[in-house]
Each structure stands twice: as structure tokens, then as C-alpha cells.
Short mmCIF file of C-alpha atoms and ligand atoms in Angstrom, two decimals:
data_model
loop_
_atom_site.label_atom_id
_atom_site.label_comp_id
_atom_site.label_asym_id
_atom_site.label_seq_id
_atom_site.Cartn_x
_atom_site.Cartn_y
_atom_site.Cartn_z
CA MET V 1 9.53 -71.39 -25.30
CA LYS V 2 6.66 -68.91 -23.72
CA ILE V 3 6.01 -65.56 -25.11
CA SER V 4 4.92 -63.02 -22.95
CA LEU V 5 1.15 -62.15 -21.79
CA ALA V 6 1.60 -59.31 -23.97
CA ALA V 7 2.39 -60.57 -27.52
CA ILE V 8 -0.08 -63.32 -26.66
CA ALA V 9 -2.76 -59.88 -25.85
CA LEU V 10 -1.52 -58.51 -28.96
CA VAL V 11 -1.92 -61.79 -31.45
CA ALA V 12 -5.22 -62.44 -29.55
CA ALA V 13 -5.91 -58.91 -30.53
CA ALA V 14 -4.61 -59.37 -34.49
CA GLU V 15 -6.57 -62.31 -34.62
CA GLY V 16 -9.51 -62.26 -33.02
CA VAL V 17 -9.83 -64.63 -29.98
CA ASN V 18 -11.39 -68.05 -31.02
CA ALA V 19 -12.68 -69.01 -28.01
CA TRP V 20 -14.94 -67.71 -24.93
CA GLY V 21 -13.20 -64.96 -23.20
CA ALA V 22 -11.91 -65.91 -19.95
CA LEU V 23 -15.72 -65.53 -18.20
CA GLY V 24 -17.12 -68.17 -20.70
CA HIS V 25 -14.95 -70.88 -20.21
CA GLN V 26 -14.40 -70.66 -16.51
CA THR V 27 -18.30 -70.93 -15.82
CA VAL V 28 -18.65 -73.97 -18.24
CA ALA V 29 -16.06 -75.70 -16.21
CA LEU V 30 -17.10 -74.49 -12.55
CA LEU V 31 -20.82 -75.43 -13.90
CA ALA V 32 -19.84 -78.76 -14.50
CA GLN V 33 -18.23 -78.72 -11.37
CA GLN V 34 -20.89 -78.63 -9.54
CA TYR V 35 -22.69 -81.88 -11.30
CA LEU V 36 -19.56 -84.20 -11.08
CA LEU V 37 -19.65 -87.84 -9.17
CA PRO V 38 -17.50 -88.37 -6.41
CA LYS V 39 -15.74 -91.03 -8.14
CA THR V 40 -15.40 -88.22 -10.38
CA ILE V 41 -14.21 -85.69 -8.69
CA LYS V 42 -11.74 -87.92 -7.38
CA GLN V 43 -9.77 -88.82 -10.71
CA VAL V 44 -10.48 -85.26 -12.41
CA ARG V 45 -8.45 -83.71 -9.12
CA SER V 46 -5.93 -86.70 -9.06
CA ILE V 47 -5.20 -86.04 -12.64
CA LEU V 48 -5.11 -82.22 -12.08
CA GLY V 49 -2.95 -82.50 -9.28
CA SER V 50 -5.10 -80.05 -7.02
CA ASP V 51 -5.74 -80.26 -3.60
CA MET V 52 -9.17 -80.48 -1.82
CA SER V 53 -8.65 -76.57 -0.62
CA LYS V 54 -8.61 -75.87 -4.55
CA PRO V 55 -12.84 -74.87 -5.10
CA THR V 56 -12.24 -73.78 -9.08
CA TYR V 57 -9.94 -77.11 -9.31
CA MET V 58 -11.89 -77.38 -13.09
CA GLY V 59 -11.93 -73.20 -13.67
CA ASP V 60 -8.46 -72.71 -12.94
CA VAL V 61 -7.53 -75.18 -15.96
CA ALA V 62 -10.32 -73.90 -18.30
CA LEU V 63 -8.01 -71.06 -20.31
CA TRP V 64 -4.78 -73.42 -20.18
CA ALA V 65 -5.55 -74.48 -24.07
CA ASP V 66 -6.21 -70.90 -25.50
CA SER V 67 -2.78 -70.21 -23.63
CA TYR V 68 -0.91 -72.89 -24.86
CA ARG V 69 -2.02 -72.00 -28.49
CA TYR V 70 0.03 -69.13 -28.52
CA GLU V 71 3.06 -70.64 -26.98
CA GLU V 72 5.18 -72.26 -29.98
CA GLU V 73 5.22 -75.80 -28.57
CA GLY V 74 0.79 -75.39 -28.51
CA ALA V 75 0.65 -73.99 -32.02
CA TRP V 76 -0.14 -77.24 -33.33
CA SER V 77 -3.22 -76.95 -31.07
CA GLY V 78 -4.60 -73.62 -32.55
CA GLY V 79 -7.16 -75.67 -35.18
CA LEU V 80 -9.05 -77.75 -32.48
CA HIS V 81 -10.59 -74.60 -30.88
CA PHE V 82 -13.57 -74.72 -33.77
CA ILE V 83 -15.14 -76.41 -37.11
CA ASN V 84 -15.27 -74.55 -39.98
CA GLY V 85 -18.79 -74.82 -40.94
CA GLN V 86 -18.85 -74.36 -44.82
CA ASP V 87 -22.39 -73.52 -44.74
CA ALA V 88 -24.33 -70.27 -47.22
CA PRO V 89 -23.21 -67.52 -46.08
CA PRO V 90 -26.02 -67.03 -42.92
CA PRO V 91 -28.52 -66.05 -42.39
CA GLU V 92 -29.28 -68.61 -45.42
CA SER V 93 -28.53 -71.71 -43.94
CA CYS V 94 -26.33 -73.01 -41.15
CA LYS V 95 -25.34 -76.68 -40.99
CA ILE V 96 -22.51 -78.64 -40.41
CA PHE V 97 -21.45 -81.26 -42.97
CA TRP V 98 -19.78 -83.96 -41.15
CA PRO V 99 -16.94 -85.37 -41.40
CA THR V 100 -16.32 -82.82 -44.58
CA ASP V 101 -16.05 -80.18 -42.84
CA CYS V 102 -13.23 -81.01 -40.63
CA PRO V 103 -9.70 -80.91 -42.29
CA PRO V 104 -7.33 -83.91 -42.19
CA GLU V 105 -5.35 -81.22 -39.12
CA GLY V 106 -8.80 -81.56 -37.10
CA CYS V 107 -11.36 -79.87 -35.74
CA VAL V 108 -12.69 -79.60 -32.15
CA VAL V 109 -15.03 -82.17 -32.85
CA LYS V 110 -12.24 -84.20 -33.79
CA ALA V 111 -10.37 -83.12 -31.20
CA ILE V 112 -13.31 -84.24 -28.50
CA GLY V 113 -13.17 -87.75 -29.82
CA ASN V 114 -9.54 -87.82 -29.50
CA TYR V 115 -9.05 -86.43 -25.84
CA THR V 116 -11.37 -88.46 -24.89
CA GLU V 117 -10.09 -91.76 -26.41
CA LEU V 118 -6.94 -90.53 -24.62
CA LEU V 119 -9.06 -90.08 -21.34
CA LYS V 120 -10.40 -93.10 -21.43
CA SER V 121 -7.16 -95.70 -22.12
CA ARG V 122 -4.72 -97.35 -19.36
CA LYS V 123 -1.78 -96.55 -21.40
CA THR V 124 -1.83 -92.63 -21.94
CA SER V 125 0.47 -91.40 -20.20
CA ASP V 126 0.24 -89.15 -16.90
CA ALA V 127 1.36 -86.22 -18.82
CA VAL V 128 -0.52 -86.33 -22.04
CA ARG V 129 -3.71 -87.80 -19.56
CA PHE V 130 -3.47 -84.54 -18.04
CA GLN V 131 -3.38 -82.46 -21.02
CA ALA V 132 -6.30 -84.39 -22.02
CA LEU V 133 -8.40 -83.79 -19.80
CA LYS V 134 -7.08 -79.58 -19.83
CA PHE V 135 -8.32 -79.73 -23.48
CA VAL V 136 -11.75 -81.69 -22.78
CA ILE V 137 -12.22 -79.18 -20.03
CA HIS V 138 -11.54 -76.71 -22.87
CA PHE V 139 -13.42 -77.33 -26.22
CA LEU V 140 -16.32 -78.56 -24.86
CA GLY V 141 -17.14 -74.53 -23.86
CA ASP V 142 -15.61 -74.20 -27.65
CA ILE V 143 -18.14 -76.15 -29.91
CA ALA V 144 -21.00 -74.24 -27.56
CA GLN V 145 -20.01 -71.32 -29.22
CA PRO V 146 -22.00 -70.15 -32.39
CA LEU V 147 -19.07 -68.93 -33.88
CA HIS V 148 -16.70 -72.14 -33.52
CA THR V 149 -18.41 -73.52 -35.86
CA GLU V 150 -19.22 -71.00 -38.88
CA ALA V 151 -16.63 -70.59 -41.60
CA TYR V 152 -17.75 -66.99 -42.92
CA GLY V 153 -15.28 -64.61 -42.15
CA GLY V 154 -13.56 -67.64 -39.90
CA GLY V 155 -16.13 -67.29 -37.26
CA ALA V 156 -17.58 -63.33 -38.13
CA ASN V 157 -13.62 -62.71 -36.97
CA ASN V 158 -13.76 -59.84 -40.12
CA ILE V 159 -17.37 -58.26 -39.22
CA THR V 160 -16.75 -55.09 -37.27
CA VAL V 161 -19.25 -54.35 -34.55
CA PHE V 162 -19.61 -51.41 -31.74
CA PHE V 163 -20.68 -53.04 -28.08
CA ASN V 164 -21.71 -49.52 -26.20
CA GLY V 165 -18.87 -47.34 -28.37
CA TYR V 166 -16.12 -50.40 -27.69
CA LYS V 167 -14.78 -51.27 -30.69
CA THR V 168 -14.77 -54.92 -30.92
CA ASN V 169 -15.89 -57.86 -34.05
CA LEU V 170 -18.97 -60.39 -33.54
CA HIS V 171 -17.09 -62.72 -33.06
CA ALA V 172 -15.27 -61.47 -29.89
CA ALA V 173 -18.19 -60.34 -28.84
CA TRP V 174 -19.74 -63.29 -28.73
CA ASP V 175 -16.72 -64.43 -26.67
CA THR V 176 -16.49 -62.11 -24.05
CA ALA V 177 -18.69 -58.70 -24.64
CA ILE V 178 -21.84 -60.47 -24.79
CA PRO V 179 -21.30 -63.00 -21.82
CA ASN V 180 -19.70 -60.23 -19.65
CA SER V 181 -22.70 -58.35 -20.17
CA ILE V 182 -24.44 -60.94 -18.76
CA PHE V 183 -22.98 -60.48 -15.80
CA GLY V 184 -22.41 -56.68 -16.14
CA LEU V 185 -19.47 -56.37 -17.18
CA LEU V 186 -17.46 -54.05 -19.74
CA PRO V 187 -16.38 -55.98 -22.59
CA ASN V 188 -13.02 -54.73 -21.26
CA ALA V 189 -12.74 -56.54 -17.89
CA THR V 190 -10.17 -58.18 -16.36
CA ILE V 191 -12.30 -61.12 -15.34
CA THR V 192 -11.92 -62.91 -11.84
CA SER V 193 -12.67 -66.80 -10.95
CA GLY V 194 -14.65 -65.11 -8.59
CA ASP V 195 -17.10 -63.65 -11.50
CA ALA V 196 -17.11 -66.88 -12.62
CA LEU V 197 -18.33 -68.62 -9.65
CA GLY V 198 -20.69 -65.91 -9.27
CA PHE V 199 -21.75 -66.82 -12.90
CA ALA V 200 -21.77 -70.53 -12.47
CA ASN V 201 -23.39 -70.23 -9.22
CA ASN V 202 -26.48 -68.42 -10.55
CA LEU V 203 -26.70 -70.87 -14.04
CA ALA V 204 -27.03 -74.01 -11.45
CA ALA V 205 -29.33 -72.12 -9.07
CA ASP V 206 -31.61 -71.74 -12.56
CA ILE V 207 -30.98 -75.57 -13.51
CA ASN V 208 -31.64 -76.45 -10.23
CA MET V 209 -34.89 -73.92 -10.30
CA GLY V 210 -36.14 -75.83 -13.60
CA LYS V 211 -35.27 -73.77 -15.94
CA TYR V 212 -33.82 -75.92 -18.23
CA GLU V 213 -35.90 -78.84 -16.96
CA HIS V 214 -37.44 -80.66 -20.61
CA SER V 215 -34.48 -79.42 -22.17
CA ILE V 216 -31.70 -81.70 -20.23
CA TRP V 217 -32.47 -84.76 -21.78
CA SER V 218 -31.90 -84.03 -24.70
CA TRP V 219 -28.35 -82.18 -24.39
CA LEU V 220 -27.54 -85.11 -23.06
CA LYS V 221 -29.39 -88.00 -25.92
CA HIS V 222 -25.82 -87.90 -27.72
CA HIS V 223 -23.88 -88.48 -24.60
CA ASN V 224 -21.62 -92.20 -25.73
CA ILE V 225 -18.46 -92.94 -24.87
CA LEU V 226 -17.99 -96.27 -26.32
CA SER V 227 -15.87 -95.48 -29.55
CA LEU V 228 -14.09 -93.13 -30.84
CA SER V 229 -17.16 -92.53 -33.52
CA ARG V 230 -19.54 -92.81 -31.07
CA GLU V 231 -17.86 -89.55 -29.51
CA GLU V 232 -17.40 -87.76 -33.03
CA LYS V 233 -20.61 -88.68 -33.81
CA ALA V 234 -21.87 -87.05 -30.21
CA ALA V 235 -19.21 -83.65 -30.65
CA SER V 236 -20.57 -83.20 -34.34
CA ALA V 237 -24.03 -82.90 -33.15
CA TRP V 238 -22.92 -80.55 -30.53
CA ALA V 239 -21.33 -78.60 -33.09
CA GLN V 240 -25.04 -78.95 -35.72
CA GLU V 241 -26.74 -77.40 -32.52
CA ALA V 242 -24.48 -74.40 -31.77
CA ASN V 243 -24.21 -73.62 -35.67
CA LEU V 244 -28.11 -73.33 -35.86
CA LYS V 245 -27.63 -70.26 -33.27
CA VAL V 246 -25.48 -68.22 -36.30
CA CYS V 247 -28.69 -68.28 -38.73
CA ASP V 248 -31.23 -67.62 -35.46
CA ALA V 249 -28.96 -65.43 -33.42
CA ALA V 250 -25.47 -64.38 -34.30
CA ILE V 251 -25.85 -63.58 -37.96
CA ASN V 252 -29.34 -63.44 -38.34
CA ILE V 253 -28.88 -60.33 -40.70
CA HIS V 254 -26.88 -60.75 -43.73
CA PRO V 255 -23.53 -60.03 -42.43
CA GLU V 256 -22.95 -57.06 -44.60
CA LYS V 257 -25.45 -55.47 -42.80
CA LEU V 258 -24.33 -55.80 -38.84
CA ASN V 259 -21.07 -54.22 -40.44
CA GLY V 260 -19.79 -51.19 -38.38
CA THR V 261 -23.11 -51.26 -36.50
CA GLU V 262 -23.60 -51.05 -32.98
CA ILE V 263 -25.30 -54.35 -30.78
CA GLY V 264 -25.13 -53.93 -27.35
CA GLN V 265 -28.87 -52.36 -26.90
CA GLY V 266 -32.22 -53.79 -28.26
CA GLU V 267 -32.90 -56.73 -29.51
CA TYR V 268 -29.75 -58.08 -31.28
CA VAL V 269 -28.53 -58.15 -27.63
CA GLU V 270 -31.19 -59.18 -25.60
CA ARG V 271 -31.06 -62.22 -27.95
CA ALA V 272 -27.90 -62.61 -27.88
CA ARG V 273 -27.54 -62.66 -24.89
CA ASP V 274 -30.91 -65.74 -23.65
CA VAL V 275 -28.66 -68.33 -26.67
CA VAL V 276 -25.53 -67.12 -24.43
CA GLU V 277 -26.60 -68.14 -21.19
CA MET V 278 -28.65 -71.30 -22.99
CA SER V 279 -25.20 -72.43 -24.61
CA ILE V 280 -23.53 -72.02 -21.15
CA ALA V 281 -25.60 -73.94 -19.33
CA ARG V 282 -25.67 -76.56 -21.62
CA ALA V 283 -22.41 -76.70 -22.19
CA GLY V 284 -21.84 -76.74 -18.32
CA ILE V 285 -24.03 -79.86 -18.06
CA ARG V 286 -22.76 -81.84 -21.13
CA LEU V 287 -19.11 -82.12 -19.86
CA ALA V 288 -19.97 -82.93 -16.39
CA GLY V 289 -22.02 -85.39 -18.13
CA TRP V 290 -19.00 -86.66 -20.23
CA LEU V 291 -16.84 -86.52 -17.45
CA ASN V 292 -19.15 -88.42 -15.17
CA LEU V 293 -19.40 -91.67 -18.19
CA ILE V 294 -15.81 -91.67 -18.54
CA TYR V 295 -15.28 -92.08 -15.02
CA SER V 296 -18.46 -92.89 -13.15
CA GLY V 297 -19.97 -94.59 -15.77
CA ARG V 298 -22.99 -92.83 -15.93
CA THR V 299 -24.30 -88.80 -16.87
CA GLY V 300 -25.62 -88.59 -13.35
CA PHE V 301 -28.14 -86.62 -14.61
CA GLU V 302 -30.42 -90.41 -14.51
CA GLY V 303 -33.69 -90.12 -12.14
CA ILE V 304 -32.77 -86.56 -11.15
CA LYS V 305 -36.46 -85.30 -10.25
CA TRP V 306 -36.19 -82.80 -13.02
CA LEU V 307 -35.83 -84.50 -15.55
C1 LIG G 401 -4.47 -87.62 -30.23
O1 LIG G 401 -3.63 -86.09 -29.38
C2 LIG G 401 -2.38 -86.70 -29.22
C3 LIG G 401 -1.59 -85.94 -27.71
O2 LIG G 401 -1.89 -84.62 -27.87
C4 LIG G 401 -1.90 -86.04 -30.56
O3 LIG G 401 -0.41 -86.74 -30.36
C5 LIG G 401 -2.46 -87.10 -31.74
O4 LIG G 401 -1.93 -86.83 -32.94
C6 LIG G 401 -3.60 -87.51 -31.80
N1 LIG G 401 -4.54 -87.89 -32.30
C7 LIG G 401 -5.29 -87.14 -33.87
C8 LIG G 401 -5.67 -88.31 -34.49
O5 LIG G 401 -5.48 -86.07 -34.08
C1 LIG G 402 -15.76 -61.55 -44.40
O1 LIG G 402 -15.03 -62.86 -44.91
C2 LIG G 402 -15.89 -63.44 -45.86
C3 LIG G 402 -15.41 -64.68 -46.79
O2 LIG G 402 -15.46 -65.68 -45.39
C4 LIG G 402 -16.47 -62.68 -47.10
O3 LIG G 402 -16.94 -63.13 -48.15
C5 LIG G 402 -16.85 -61.14 -46.40
O4 LIG G 402 -17.03 -60.24 -47.63
C6 LIG G 402 -16.23 -60.83 -45.47
N1 LIG G 402 -17.16 -59.90 -44.97
C7 LIG G 402 -17.03 -58.75 -44.62
C8 LIG G 402 -17.82 -57.38 -43.73
O5 LIG G 402 -15.43 -58.58 -44.66
C1 LIG G 403 -12.92 -50.53 -20.70
O1 LIG G 403 -13.47 -49.53 -21.23
C2 LIG G 403 -13.94 -48.53 -20.29
C3 LIG G 403 -15.20 -47.45 -21.12
O2 LIG G 403 -14.82 -47.72 -22.58
C4 LIG G 403 -12.82 -47.43 -19.97
O3 LIG G 403 -13.42 -46.09 -19.79
C5 LIG G 403 -11.66 -48.35 -19.40
O4 LIG G 403 -10.39 -47.17 -19.41
C6 LIG G 403 -11.27 -49.16 -20.31
N1 LIG G 403 -10.49 -50.07 -18.98
C7 LIG G 403 -9.49 -51.19 -19.26
C8 LIG G 403 -8.46 -51.52 -18.33
O5 LIG G 403 -8.90 -50.40 -20.64
C1 LIG G 404 -16.99 -52.69 -42.19
O1 LIG G 404 -16.98 -51.73 -41.42
C2 LIG G 404 -15.66 -51.64 -41.45
C3 LIG G 404 -16.15 -50.46 -39.88
O2 LIG G 404 -17.19 -49.66 -40.09
C4 LIG G 404 -15.33 -50.37 -42.55
O3 LIG G 404 -13.91 -50.17 -42.28
C5 LIG G 404 -15.13 -51.75 -43.52
O4 LIG G 404 -14.74 -51.10 -44.57
C6 LIG G 404 -16.93 -52.34 -43.46
N1 LIG G 404 -16.06 -53.58 -44.36
C7 LIG G 404 -17.19 -53.90 -45.27
C8 LIG G 404 -16.91 -55.43 -46.14
O5 LIG G 404 -18.18 -53.28 -45.76
ZN1 LIG G 405 -10.79 -72.09 -27.75
#
């Protein structure tokens, strides 16, 4: 049974949307698209059943996992979008304890391993492969959102903040208000794939001009799909890196002090925008490299002049 979009919006508002919003997820996917190798593109398009006339084939499926989790048949997947880093309440200590922070029901790190294995296996049915690819595209986005790696207040969902007067919570601000503001959009803006494509093109231009040239090798240094444990090891390292940004930027003063404050202007949001931009760029590059490893046997970033 499908529940209506209005119901989804209500549930999402009540719980805090546990994901990058529409802009973040689509931008990660569309940025990754720009770095796929030809063999990867062929496989990805074939699995997604997208025809060559669709220029945003990965962006178009990037939000599926967030609607699926609010459907009755997809409710089981809700816990796969994050990992609750049980560190001391930030900003004192930010750390992922792998594998103990991942409960038996799963988490984003295990999910990335599981769906990567399903994509690699020839035995996977078409229907499961289709889901697995949509999950991988989505979860490599989620794992890059610092507050998807933090247990405090369920990823800071319980910290009320204002964004230029718009009442939200800290988690939702990092999912939506802050990314939207990078692109000049209000927290409540309806995002089109054109917005995400514009953002992805800006990031790709920065990347191609060398903005992250000294970082890209390290963004890809854990890339390894030889076994489930290597895949989980890579994903846990990405979660750890995102989690460091919790103390560094998202919860950089005691959370009780952040509660109830206006964060739309000043040092906090300037730092946050830099972190979000880097995190989305990093996630896009990682997603491209990961899919290239699966379908072309290499990340595709070897020997590129800015590496
Ligand atoms: C892996 O994903 C499949 C398909 O969604 C699911 O049935 C299975 O339980 C998952 N395995 C683990 C260990 O999470
Ligand atoms: C948020 O939840 C945490 C528990 O994870 C609690 O310790 C803290 O007091 C809550 N903070 C606010 C501002 O409600
Ligand atoms: C979005 O927020 C702005 C300013 O807070 C408000 O003027 C506008 O009506 C809102 N739009 C929607 C669609 O809610
Ligand atoms: C957090 O801020 C909200 C809004 O200002 C307030 O209603 C709530 O009591 C605060 N919570 C704590 C634990 O301070
Ligand atoms: Zn999600």
C-alpha cells in the first residue's frame, strides 16, 4: 500500500527528514554521473531502465529510498539511512565505533556493503538489482551528511534552530536549509532537477579547475570492493570522516547552547556551507568511483592531471 504524498510530508515533518533533502541527494547523484566511465554508464542505464534521452538518470532515482521508507512495504529500510555514532555529546568527542555502533537491524555502513555485494553478484534478480542500485546511489549521499553519523538527539533532530526566521531543527537545517542556501534557495523551496543539475555543474566546474585536487586521492583511498568486509571498512571510514564534521561544524558548541538560536547568518553558517559543499562534492566523487569500480574495474580517477 502506498501512502499519499501529503502523509509522507506529515511524517517527515514530525520525525525530521532523515536525509539530505532533495537538493543534496540529487546533486550527489548528478555530480557522480559526470565522472562515470562508458562501461559504467551502460550498465547503470540498463539497470535503471533509462533511455538515452534522459540526461538526469541517476538524479531521477536519488530520492526513491526516502519515499520508500515511508511506504508500508519499505518501512524496514528506515534504519539503513544513518549510523548512530555513540560518541560523547559533541563537541567533546566525535567518533564512530565500528562495528558496535551498527545495531543488528543494520545501518548505512552495512547497507552500503550489502547492496554493493548484491550489485556485484550475477545471481541477483533484476528487481533486487534495481533496488540495490537506487539504495547505493542514495546511501553514499546519506553517509556524507555529518548528522547522519551522530546519535545525539537522533542526529540533532531535537535541537530547535531558526534559519533566517524559518523554524526548523538542526538535522533538517543540514539536510535542506543550508544546502539550499548555497544555491540561493529558501529552506522551503520546491527543488527541481534543474536546480540540482545547476549545483552539480558548479561543483564539477570547481573540481575540474582543481579546487579539491589535493584531496581527491584521499577521498578514494578506501575504495575497495573485493569483499563485504572491505566495502564495510570503506563505508565506516567515510562515516568517520563525516562524523568528524559534527564536532568541527554541525555541533561545534554545546548543543543545549545551539538550541533555540538563529543560525542563518554569520560564522556558523559560513563554515557549514563550506562543509556541505565539500561533503557533497566528496560524496559525488566517491559514488562515481564506487560505481566505476563495480562496472569498469577501476575508479576512473587514475592519472587525471589534477590528481
Ligand atoms: C541485503 O539486502 C537484501 C535486499 O534488500 C535483504 O533482503 C537482506 O536482508 C540484506 N542483508 C543484510 C545482511 O542486511
Ligand atoms: C536531545 O537528546 C539528547 C539525547 O540524545 C538529550 O541528552 C538532550 O538533552 C536533548 N537536547 C535537547 C536540546 O532537547
Ligand atoms: C516559504 O517561506 C517564505 C519565507 O519564510 C514564505 O514567504 C513562503 O510563503 C513560503 N513558501 C511556501 C511554499 O511555503
Ligand atoms: C529548545 O528550544 C526550544 C525553542 O526555543 C524550546 O521550546 C525548548 O524548551 C528548548 N529545549 C531545551 C532542552 O532547552
Ligand atoms: Zn536517506
